[in-house]
PDB file of C-alpha atoms and ligand atoms in Angstrom:
ATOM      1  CA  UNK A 305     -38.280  27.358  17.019  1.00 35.00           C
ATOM      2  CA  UNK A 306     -37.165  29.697  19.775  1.00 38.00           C
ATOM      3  CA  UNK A 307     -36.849  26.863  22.333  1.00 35.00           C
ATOM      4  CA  UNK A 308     -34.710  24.520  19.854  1.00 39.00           C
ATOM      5  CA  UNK A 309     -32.461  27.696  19.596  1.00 39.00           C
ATOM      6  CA  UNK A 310     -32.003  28.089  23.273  1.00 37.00           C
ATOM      7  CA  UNK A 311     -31.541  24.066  23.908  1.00 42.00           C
ATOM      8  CA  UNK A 312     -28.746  24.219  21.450  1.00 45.00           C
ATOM      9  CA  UNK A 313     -27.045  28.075  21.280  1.00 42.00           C
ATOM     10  CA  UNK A 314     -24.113  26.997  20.137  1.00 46.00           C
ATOM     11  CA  UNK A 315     -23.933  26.117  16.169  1.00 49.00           C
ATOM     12  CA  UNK A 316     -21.605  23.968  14.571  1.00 47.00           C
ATOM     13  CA  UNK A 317     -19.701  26.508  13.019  1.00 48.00           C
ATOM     14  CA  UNK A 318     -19.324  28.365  16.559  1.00 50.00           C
ATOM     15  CA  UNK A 319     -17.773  25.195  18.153  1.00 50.00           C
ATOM     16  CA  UNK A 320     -15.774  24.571  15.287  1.00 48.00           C
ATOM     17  CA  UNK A 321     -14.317  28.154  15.455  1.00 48.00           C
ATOM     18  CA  UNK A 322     -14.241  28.281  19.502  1.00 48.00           C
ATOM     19  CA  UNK A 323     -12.374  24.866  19.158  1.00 48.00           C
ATOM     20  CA  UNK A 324     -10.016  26.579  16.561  1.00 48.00           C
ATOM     21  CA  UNK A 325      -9.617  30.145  18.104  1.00 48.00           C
ATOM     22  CA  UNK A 326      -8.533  28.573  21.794  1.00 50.00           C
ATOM     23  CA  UNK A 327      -5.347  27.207  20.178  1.00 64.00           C
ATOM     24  CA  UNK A 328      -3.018  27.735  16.896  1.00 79.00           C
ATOM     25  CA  UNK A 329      -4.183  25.307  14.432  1.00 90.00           C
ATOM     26  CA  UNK A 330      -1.433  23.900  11.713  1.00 95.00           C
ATOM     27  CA  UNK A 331      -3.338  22.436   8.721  1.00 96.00           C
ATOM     28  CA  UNK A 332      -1.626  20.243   5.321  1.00 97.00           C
ATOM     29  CA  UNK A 333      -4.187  19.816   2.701  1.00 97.00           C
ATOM     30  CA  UNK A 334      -3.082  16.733   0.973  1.00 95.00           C
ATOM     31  CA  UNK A 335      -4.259  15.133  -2.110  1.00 97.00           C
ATOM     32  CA  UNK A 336      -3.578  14.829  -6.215  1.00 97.00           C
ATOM     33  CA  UNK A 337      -3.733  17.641  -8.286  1.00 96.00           C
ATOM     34  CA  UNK A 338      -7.206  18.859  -8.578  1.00 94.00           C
ATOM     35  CA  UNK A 339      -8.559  17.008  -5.243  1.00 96.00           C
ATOM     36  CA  UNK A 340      -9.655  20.184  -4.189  1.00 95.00           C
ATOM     37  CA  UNK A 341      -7.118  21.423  -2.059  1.00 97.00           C
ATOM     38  CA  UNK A 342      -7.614  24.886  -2.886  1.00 95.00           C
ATOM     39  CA  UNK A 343     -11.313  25.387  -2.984  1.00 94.00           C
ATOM     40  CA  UNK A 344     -11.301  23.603   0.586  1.00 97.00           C
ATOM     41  CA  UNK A 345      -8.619  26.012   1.367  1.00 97.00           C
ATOM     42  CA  UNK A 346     -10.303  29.001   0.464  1.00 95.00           C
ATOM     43  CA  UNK A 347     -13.440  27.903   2.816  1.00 95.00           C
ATOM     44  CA  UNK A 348     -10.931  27.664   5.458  1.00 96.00           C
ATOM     45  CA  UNK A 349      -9.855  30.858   5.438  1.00 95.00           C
ATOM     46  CA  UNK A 350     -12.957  32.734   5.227  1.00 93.00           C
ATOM     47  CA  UNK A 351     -14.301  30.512   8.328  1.00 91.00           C
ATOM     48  CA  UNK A 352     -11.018  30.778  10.765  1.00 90.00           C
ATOM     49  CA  UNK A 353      -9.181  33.560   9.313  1.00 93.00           C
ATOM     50  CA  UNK A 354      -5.846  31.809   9.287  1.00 95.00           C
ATOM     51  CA  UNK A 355      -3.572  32.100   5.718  1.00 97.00           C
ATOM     52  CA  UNK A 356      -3.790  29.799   3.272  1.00 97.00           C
ATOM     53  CA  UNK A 357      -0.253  29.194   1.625  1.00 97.00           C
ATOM     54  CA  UNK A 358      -0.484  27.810  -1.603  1.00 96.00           C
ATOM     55  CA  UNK A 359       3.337  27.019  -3.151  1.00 96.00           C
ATOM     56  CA  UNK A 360       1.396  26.303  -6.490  1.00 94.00           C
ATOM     57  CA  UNK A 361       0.205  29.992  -6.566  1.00 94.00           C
ATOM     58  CA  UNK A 362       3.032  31.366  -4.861  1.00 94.00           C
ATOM     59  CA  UNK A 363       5.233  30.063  -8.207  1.00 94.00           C
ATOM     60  CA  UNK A 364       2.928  30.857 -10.131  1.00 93.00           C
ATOM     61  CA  UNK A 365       2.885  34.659  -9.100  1.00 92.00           C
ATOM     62  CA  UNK A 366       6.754  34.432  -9.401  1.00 93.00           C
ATOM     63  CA  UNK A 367       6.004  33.072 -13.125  1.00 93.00           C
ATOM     64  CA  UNK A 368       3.980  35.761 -13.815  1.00 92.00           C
ATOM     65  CA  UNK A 369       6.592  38.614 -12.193  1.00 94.00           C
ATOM     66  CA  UNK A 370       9.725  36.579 -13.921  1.00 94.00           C
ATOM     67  CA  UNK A 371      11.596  37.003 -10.761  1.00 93.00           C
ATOM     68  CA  UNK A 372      14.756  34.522 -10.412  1.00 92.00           C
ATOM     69  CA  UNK A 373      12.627  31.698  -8.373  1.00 91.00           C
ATOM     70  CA  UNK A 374       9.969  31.834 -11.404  1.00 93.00           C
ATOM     71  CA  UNK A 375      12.516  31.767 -13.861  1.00 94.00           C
ATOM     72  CA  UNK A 376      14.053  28.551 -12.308  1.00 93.00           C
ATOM     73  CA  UNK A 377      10.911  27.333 -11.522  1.00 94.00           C
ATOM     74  CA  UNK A 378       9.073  27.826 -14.719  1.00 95.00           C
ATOM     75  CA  UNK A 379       9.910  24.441 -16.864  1.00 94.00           C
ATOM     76  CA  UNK A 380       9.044  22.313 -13.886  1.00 95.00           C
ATOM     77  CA  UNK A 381       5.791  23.527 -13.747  1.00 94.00           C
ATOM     78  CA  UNK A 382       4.862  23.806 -17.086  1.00 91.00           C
ATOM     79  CA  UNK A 383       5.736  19.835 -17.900  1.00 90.00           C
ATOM     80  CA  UNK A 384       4.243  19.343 -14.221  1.00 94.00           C
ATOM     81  CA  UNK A 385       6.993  18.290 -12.692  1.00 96.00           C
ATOM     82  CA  UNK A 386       7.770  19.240  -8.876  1.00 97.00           C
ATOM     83  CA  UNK A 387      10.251  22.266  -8.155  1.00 96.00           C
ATOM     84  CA  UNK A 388      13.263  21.160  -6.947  1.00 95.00           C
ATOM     85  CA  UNK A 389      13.394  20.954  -2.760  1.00 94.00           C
ATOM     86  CA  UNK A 390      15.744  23.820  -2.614  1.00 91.00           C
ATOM     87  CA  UNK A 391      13.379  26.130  -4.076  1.00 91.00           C
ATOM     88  CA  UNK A 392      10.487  25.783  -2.468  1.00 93.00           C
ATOM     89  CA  UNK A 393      11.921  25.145   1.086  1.00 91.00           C
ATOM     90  CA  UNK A 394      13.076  28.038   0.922  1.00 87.00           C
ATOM     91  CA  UNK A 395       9.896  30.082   0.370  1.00 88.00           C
ATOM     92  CA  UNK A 396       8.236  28.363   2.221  1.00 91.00           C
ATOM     93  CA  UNK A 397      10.717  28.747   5.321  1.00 86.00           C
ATOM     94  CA  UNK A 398       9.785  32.668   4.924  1.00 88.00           C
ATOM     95  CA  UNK A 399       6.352  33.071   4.449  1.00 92.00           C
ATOM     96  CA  UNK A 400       5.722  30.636   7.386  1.00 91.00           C
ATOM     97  CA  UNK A 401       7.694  33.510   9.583  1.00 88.00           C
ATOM     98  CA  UNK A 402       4.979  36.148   8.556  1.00 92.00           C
ATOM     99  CA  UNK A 403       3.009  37.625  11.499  1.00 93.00           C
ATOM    100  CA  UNK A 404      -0.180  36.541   9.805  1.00 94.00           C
ATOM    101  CA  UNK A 405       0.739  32.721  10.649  1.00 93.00           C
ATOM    102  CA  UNK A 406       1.089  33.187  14.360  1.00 91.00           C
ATOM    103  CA  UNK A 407      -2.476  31.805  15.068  1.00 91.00           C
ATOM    104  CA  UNK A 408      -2.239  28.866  12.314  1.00 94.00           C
ATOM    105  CA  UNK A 409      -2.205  28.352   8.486  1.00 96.00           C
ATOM    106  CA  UNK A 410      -3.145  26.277   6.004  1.00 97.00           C
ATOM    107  CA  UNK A 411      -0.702  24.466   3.450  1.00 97.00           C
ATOM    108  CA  UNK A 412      -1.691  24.040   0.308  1.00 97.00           C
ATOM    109  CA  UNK A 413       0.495  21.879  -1.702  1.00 96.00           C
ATOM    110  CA  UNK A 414       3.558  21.827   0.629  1.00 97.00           C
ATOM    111  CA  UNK A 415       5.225  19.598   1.589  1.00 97.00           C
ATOM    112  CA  UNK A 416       5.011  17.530  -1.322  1.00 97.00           C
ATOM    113  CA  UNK A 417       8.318  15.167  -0.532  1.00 97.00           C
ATOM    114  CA  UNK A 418       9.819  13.726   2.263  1.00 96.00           C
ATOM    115  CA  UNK A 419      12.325  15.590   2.615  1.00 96.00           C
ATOM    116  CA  UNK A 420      10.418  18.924   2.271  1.00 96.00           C
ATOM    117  CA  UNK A 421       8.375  17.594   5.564  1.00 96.00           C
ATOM    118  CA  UNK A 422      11.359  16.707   7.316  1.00 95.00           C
ATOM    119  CA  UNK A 423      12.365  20.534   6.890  1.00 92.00           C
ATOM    120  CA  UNK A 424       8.870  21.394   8.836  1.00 91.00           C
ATOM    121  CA  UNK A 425       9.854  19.005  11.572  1.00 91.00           C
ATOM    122  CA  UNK A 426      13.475  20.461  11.665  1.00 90.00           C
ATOM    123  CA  UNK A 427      12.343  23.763  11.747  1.00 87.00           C
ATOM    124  CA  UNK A 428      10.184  22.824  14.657  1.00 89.00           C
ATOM    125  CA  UNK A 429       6.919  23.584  13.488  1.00 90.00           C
ATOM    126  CA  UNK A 430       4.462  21.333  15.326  1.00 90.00           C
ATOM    127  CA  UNK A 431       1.354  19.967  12.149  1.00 94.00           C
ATOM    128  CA  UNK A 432      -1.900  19.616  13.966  1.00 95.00           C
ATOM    129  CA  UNK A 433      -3.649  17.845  11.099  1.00 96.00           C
ATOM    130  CA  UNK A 434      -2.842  16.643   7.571  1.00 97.00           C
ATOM    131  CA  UNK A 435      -6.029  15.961   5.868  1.00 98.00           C
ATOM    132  CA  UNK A 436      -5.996  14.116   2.822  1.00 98.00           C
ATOM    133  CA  UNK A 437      -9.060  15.052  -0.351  1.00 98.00           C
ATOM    134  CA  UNK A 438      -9.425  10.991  -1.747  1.00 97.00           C
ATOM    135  CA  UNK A 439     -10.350  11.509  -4.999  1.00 97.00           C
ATOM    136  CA  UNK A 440      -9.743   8.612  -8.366  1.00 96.00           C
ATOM    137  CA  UNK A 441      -7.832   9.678 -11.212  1.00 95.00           C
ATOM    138  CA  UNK A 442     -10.734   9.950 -13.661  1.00 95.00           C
ATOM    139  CA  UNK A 443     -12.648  12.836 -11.483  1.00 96.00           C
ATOM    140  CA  UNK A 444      -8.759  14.502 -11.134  1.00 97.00           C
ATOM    141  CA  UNK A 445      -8.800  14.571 -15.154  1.00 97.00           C
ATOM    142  CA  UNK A 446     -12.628  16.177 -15.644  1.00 97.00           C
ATOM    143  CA  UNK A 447     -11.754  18.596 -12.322  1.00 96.00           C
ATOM    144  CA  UNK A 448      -8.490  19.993 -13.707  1.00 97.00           C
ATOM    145  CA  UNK A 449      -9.396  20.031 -17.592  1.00 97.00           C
ATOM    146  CA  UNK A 450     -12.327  22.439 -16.728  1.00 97.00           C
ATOM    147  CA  UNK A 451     -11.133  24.224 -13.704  1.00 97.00           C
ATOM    148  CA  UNK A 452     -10.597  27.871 -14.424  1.00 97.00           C
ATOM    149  CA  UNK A 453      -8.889  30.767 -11.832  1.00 96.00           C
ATOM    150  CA  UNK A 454      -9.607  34.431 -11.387  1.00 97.00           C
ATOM    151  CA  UNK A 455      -6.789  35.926 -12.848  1.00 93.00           C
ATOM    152  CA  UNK A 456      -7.121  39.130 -10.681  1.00 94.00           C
ATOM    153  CA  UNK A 457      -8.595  37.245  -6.850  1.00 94.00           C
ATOM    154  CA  UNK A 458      -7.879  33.734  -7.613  1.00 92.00           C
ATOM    155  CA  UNK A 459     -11.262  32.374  -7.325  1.00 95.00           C
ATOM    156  CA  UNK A 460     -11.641  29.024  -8.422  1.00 94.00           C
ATOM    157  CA  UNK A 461     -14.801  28.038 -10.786  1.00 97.00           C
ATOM    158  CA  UNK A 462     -15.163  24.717 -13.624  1.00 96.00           C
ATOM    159  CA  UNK A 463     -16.866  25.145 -16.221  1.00 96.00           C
ATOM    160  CA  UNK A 464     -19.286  22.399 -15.014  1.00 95.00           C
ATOM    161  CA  UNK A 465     -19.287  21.885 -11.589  1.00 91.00           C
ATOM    162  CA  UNK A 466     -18.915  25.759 -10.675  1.00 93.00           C
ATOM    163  CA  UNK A 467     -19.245  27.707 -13.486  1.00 97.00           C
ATOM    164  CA  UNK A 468     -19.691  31.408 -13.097  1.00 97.00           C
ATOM    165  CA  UNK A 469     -22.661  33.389 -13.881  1.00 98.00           C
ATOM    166  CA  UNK A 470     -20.896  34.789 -17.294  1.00 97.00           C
ATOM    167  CA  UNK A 471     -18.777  32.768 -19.195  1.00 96.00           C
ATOM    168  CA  UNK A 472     -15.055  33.931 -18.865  1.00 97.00           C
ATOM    169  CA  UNK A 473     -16.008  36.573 -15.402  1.00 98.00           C
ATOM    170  CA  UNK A 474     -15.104  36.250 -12.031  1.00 98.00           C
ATOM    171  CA  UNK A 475     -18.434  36.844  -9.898  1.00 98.00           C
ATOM    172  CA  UNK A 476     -16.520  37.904  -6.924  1.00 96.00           C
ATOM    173  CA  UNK A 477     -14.809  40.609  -8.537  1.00 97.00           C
ATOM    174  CA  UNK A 478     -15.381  40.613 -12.727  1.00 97.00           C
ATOM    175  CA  UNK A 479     -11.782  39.431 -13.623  1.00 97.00           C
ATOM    176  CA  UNK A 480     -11.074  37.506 -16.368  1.00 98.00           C
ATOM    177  CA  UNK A 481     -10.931  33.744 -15.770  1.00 98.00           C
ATOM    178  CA  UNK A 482      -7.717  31.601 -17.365  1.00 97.00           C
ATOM    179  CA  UNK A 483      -7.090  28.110 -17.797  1.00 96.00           C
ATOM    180  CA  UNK A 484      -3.391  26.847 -16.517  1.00 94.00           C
ATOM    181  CA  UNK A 485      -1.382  25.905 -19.026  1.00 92.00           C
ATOM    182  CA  UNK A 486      -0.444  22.351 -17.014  1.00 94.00           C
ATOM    183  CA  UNK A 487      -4.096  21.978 -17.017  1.00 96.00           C
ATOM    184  CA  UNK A 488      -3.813  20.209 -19.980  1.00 95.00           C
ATOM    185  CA  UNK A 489      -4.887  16.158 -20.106  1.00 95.00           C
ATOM    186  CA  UNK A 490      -1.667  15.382 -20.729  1.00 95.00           C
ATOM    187  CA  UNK A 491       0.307  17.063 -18.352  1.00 95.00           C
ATOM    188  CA  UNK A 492      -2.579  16.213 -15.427  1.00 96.00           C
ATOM    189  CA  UNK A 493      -1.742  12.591 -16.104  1.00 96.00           C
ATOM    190  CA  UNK A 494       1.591  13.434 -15.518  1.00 96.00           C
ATOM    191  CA  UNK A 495       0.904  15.098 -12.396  1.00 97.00           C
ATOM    192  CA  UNK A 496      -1.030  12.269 -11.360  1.00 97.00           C
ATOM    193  CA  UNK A 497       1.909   9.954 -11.828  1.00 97.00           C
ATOM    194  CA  UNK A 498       4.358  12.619 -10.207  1.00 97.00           C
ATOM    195  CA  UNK A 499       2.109  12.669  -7.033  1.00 97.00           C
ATOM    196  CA  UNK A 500       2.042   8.675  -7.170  1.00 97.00           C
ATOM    197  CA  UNK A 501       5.468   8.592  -7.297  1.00 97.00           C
ATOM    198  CA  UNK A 502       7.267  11.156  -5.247  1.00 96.00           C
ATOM    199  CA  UNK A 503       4.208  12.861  -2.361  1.00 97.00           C
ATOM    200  CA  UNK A 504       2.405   9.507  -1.527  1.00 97.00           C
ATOM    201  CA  UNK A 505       5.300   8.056   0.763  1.00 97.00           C
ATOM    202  CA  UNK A 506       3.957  11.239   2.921  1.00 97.00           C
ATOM    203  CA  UNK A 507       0.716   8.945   3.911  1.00 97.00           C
ATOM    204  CA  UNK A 508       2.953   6.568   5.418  1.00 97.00           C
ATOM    205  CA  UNK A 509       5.092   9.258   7.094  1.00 97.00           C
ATOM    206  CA  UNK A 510       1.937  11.493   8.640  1.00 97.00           C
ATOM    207  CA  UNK A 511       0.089   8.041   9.527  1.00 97.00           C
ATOM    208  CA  UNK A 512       2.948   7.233  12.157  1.00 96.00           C
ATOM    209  CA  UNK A 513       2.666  10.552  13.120  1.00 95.00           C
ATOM    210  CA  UNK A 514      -0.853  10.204  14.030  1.00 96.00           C
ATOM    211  CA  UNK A 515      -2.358  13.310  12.570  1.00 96.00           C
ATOM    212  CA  UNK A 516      -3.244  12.232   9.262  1.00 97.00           C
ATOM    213  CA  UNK A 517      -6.845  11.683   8.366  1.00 97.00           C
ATOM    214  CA  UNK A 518      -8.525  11.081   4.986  1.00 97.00           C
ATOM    215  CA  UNK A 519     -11.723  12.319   3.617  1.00 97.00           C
ATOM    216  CA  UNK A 520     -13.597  11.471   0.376  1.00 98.00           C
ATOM    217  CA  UNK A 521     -12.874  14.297  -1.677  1.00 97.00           C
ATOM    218  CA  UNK A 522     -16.115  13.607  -3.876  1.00 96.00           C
ATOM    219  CA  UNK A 523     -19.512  15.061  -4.381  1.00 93.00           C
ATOM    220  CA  UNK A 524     -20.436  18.121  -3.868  1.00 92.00           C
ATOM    221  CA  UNK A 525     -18.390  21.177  -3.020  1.00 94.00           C
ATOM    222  CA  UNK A 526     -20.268  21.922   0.599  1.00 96.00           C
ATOM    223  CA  UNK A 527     -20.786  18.142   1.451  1.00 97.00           C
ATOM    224  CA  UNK A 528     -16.534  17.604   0.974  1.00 97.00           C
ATOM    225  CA  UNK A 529     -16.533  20.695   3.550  1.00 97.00           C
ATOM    226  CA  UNK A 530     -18.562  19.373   5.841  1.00 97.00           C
ATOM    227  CA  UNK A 531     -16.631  15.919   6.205  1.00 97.00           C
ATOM    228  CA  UNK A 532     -13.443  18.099   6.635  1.00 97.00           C
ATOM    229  CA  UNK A 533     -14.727  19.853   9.207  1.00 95.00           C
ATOM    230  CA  UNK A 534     -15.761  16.955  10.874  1.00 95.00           C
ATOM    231  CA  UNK A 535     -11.684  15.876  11.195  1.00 94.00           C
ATOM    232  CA  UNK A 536     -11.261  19.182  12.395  1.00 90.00           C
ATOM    233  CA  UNK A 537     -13.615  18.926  15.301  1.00 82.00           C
TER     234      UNK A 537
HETATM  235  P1  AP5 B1278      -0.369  23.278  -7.358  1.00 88.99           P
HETATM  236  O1  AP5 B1278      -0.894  24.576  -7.781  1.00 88.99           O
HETATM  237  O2  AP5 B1278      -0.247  22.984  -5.912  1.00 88.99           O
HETATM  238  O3  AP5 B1278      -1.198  22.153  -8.122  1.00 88.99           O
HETATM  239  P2  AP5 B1278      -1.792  20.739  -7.648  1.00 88.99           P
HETATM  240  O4  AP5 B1278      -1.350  20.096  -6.428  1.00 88.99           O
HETATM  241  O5  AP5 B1278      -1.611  19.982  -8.859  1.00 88.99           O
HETATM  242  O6  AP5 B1278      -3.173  21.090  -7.183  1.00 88.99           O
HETATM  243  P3  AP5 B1278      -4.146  21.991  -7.881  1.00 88.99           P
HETATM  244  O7  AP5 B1278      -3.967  23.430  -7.505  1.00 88.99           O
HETATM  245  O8  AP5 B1278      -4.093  21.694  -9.357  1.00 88.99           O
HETATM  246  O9  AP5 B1278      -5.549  21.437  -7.385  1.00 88.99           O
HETATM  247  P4  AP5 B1278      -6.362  21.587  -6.034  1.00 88.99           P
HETATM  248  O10 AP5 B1278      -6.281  20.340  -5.262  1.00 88.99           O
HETATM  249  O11 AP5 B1278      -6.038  22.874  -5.324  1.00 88.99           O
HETATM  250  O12 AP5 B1278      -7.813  21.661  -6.673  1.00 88.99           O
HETATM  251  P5  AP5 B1278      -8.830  22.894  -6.855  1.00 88.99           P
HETATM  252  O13 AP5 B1278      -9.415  23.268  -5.532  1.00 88.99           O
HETATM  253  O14 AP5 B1278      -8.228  23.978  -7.678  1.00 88.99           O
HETATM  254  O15 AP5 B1278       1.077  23.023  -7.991  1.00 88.99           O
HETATM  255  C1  AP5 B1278       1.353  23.318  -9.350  1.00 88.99           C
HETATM  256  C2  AP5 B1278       2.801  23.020  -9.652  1.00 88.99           C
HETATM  257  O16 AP5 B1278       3.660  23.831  -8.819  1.00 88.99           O
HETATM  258  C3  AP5 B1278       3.249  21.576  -9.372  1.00 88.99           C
HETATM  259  O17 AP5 B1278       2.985  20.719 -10.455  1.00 88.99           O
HETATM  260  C4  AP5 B1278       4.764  21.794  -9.166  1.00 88.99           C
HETATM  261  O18 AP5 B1278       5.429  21.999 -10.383  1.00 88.99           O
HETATM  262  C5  AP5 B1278       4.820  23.099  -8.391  1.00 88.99           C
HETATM  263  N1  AP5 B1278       4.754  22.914  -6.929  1.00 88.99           N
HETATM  264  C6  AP5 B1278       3.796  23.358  -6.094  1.00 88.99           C
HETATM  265  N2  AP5 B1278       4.064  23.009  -4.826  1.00 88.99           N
HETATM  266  C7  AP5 B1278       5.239  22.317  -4.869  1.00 88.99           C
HETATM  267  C8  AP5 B1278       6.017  21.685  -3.867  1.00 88.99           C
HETATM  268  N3  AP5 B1278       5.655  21.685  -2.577  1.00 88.99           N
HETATM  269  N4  AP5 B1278       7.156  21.060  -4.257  1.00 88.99           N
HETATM  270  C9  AP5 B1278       7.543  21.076  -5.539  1.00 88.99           C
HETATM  271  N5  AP5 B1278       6.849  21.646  -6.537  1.00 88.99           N
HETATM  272  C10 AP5 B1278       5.696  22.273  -6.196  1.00 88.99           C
HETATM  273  O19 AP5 B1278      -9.998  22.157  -7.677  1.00 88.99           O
HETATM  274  C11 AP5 B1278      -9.763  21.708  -8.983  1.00 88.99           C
HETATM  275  C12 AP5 B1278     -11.061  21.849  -9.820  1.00 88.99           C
HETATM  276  O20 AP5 B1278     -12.060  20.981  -9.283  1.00 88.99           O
HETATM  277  C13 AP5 B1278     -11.667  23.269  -9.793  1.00 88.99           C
HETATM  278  O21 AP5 B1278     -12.182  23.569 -11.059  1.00 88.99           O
HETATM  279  C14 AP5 B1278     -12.809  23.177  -8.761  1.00 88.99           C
HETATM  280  O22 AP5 B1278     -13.852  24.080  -9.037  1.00 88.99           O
HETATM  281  C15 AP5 B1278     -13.225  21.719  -8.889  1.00 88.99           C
HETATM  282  N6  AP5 B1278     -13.699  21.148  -7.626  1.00 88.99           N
HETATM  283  C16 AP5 B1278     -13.101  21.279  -6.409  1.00 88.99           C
HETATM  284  N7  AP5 B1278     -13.801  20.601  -5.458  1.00 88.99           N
HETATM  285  C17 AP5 B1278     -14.847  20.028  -6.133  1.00 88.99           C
HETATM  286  C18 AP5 B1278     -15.928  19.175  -5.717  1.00 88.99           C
HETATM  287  N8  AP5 B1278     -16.083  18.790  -4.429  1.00 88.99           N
HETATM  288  N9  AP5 B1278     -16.800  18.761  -6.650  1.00 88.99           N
HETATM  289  C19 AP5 B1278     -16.651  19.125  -7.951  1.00 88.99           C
HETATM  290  N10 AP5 B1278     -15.669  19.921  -8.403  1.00 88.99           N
HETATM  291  C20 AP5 B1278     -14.776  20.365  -7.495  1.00 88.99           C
END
């Protein structure tokens, strides 16, 4: 046991990190609604302490505060329909200038159009990776119809796949959990279409870039991990 140890000190997660911590890493999590961008996202963060921004909760914590952006950006999101550019470039533009981004971050559901990546490019911030969660449209339905969030820390559960250890309670931190109202079958459908539509001519654009590599966003919560790492290494 010892001698394995001292053959091999170094454990993946080490390298991985080392790898990580010797340069600023950029990361887009791409994928349809429900592919698992944010449970991925959360991961990352705990293993490389970079930020994960999220524009989906960012709105939704302007929703919930009814400041001007959530007020504008409240219908859109309710019928599941993207934000209009303006908007979110413009959030985005400042939360990227935060201190806590100067050694990397993780986007979460931005950019989501061409022209919101050409705004990255513009503003000459250099992507290291886009990684894109492959996942079919009949998983995307069960993940998002029985996903619930931590209303107080965000944690993400479903009421199959991840339930928590009491019905309704966050086990990080005993909030109460909440389904999103564009959660519903309906509206995912309609997201699904929306992401069809208007974010999958991003494939195209990241692919020439180079940087864009796709992992099966099925199975298991740790194995989906694992191959992301792997396109991290
Ligand atoms: P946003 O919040 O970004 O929603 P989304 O892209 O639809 O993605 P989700 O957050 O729904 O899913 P996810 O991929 O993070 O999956 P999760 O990890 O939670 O955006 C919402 C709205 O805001 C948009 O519709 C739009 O209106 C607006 N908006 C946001 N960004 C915008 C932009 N850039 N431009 C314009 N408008 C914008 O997982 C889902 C469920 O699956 C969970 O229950 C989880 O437990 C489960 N699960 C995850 N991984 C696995 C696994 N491996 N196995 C089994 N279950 C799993």
């Amino acid at each position: 046991m010892q001698k394995r140890e001292l053959k091999n000190p170094e454990s993946r997660d080490t390298k991985y990190r080392k790898a990580i911590s010797n340069s600023e890493i950029r990361i887009i999590l791409f994928g349809p609604p429900g592919a698992g961008k944010g449970t991925v996202a959360k991961r990352l963060v705990e293993r490389f302490k970079i930020p994960q921004i999220s524009t989906g909760d960012m709105l939704r914590d302007a929703v919930s505060h009814k400041t001007e952006m959530g007020l504008a950006a409240e219908d859109y999101i309710k019928k599941g329909e993207l934000v209009p550019d303006d908007i979110i470039i413009g959030i985005i533009n400042e939360r990227i200038k935060n201190k806590d981004c100067e050694q990397g971050f993780i986007l979460d559901g931005f950019p989501r159009t061409i022209n919101q990546a050409k705004t990255l490019e513009k503003a000459g911030i250099k992507i290291d990776r886009v990684i894109k969660l492959d996942v079919d449209s009949e998983t995307i339905i069960k993940r998002n119809t029985g996903r619930r969030i931590c209303k107080d820390c965000g944690a993400i559960y479903h009421i199959k796949n991840h339930p928590p250890k009491k019905e309704g309670i966050c086990d990080k931190c005993q909030g109460a959990l909440y389904q999103r109202e564009d959660d519903c079958e309906e509206y995912v459908r309609h997201r699904i279409d929306v992401y069809l539509k208007q974010t999958i001519p991003l494939v195209d654009f990241y692919e020439k870039m180079g940087i864009l590599a796709s992992i099966n966003g099925c199975g298991d919560e740790n194995e989906v991990f694992d191959r992301l790492l792997n396109v991290l290494k």
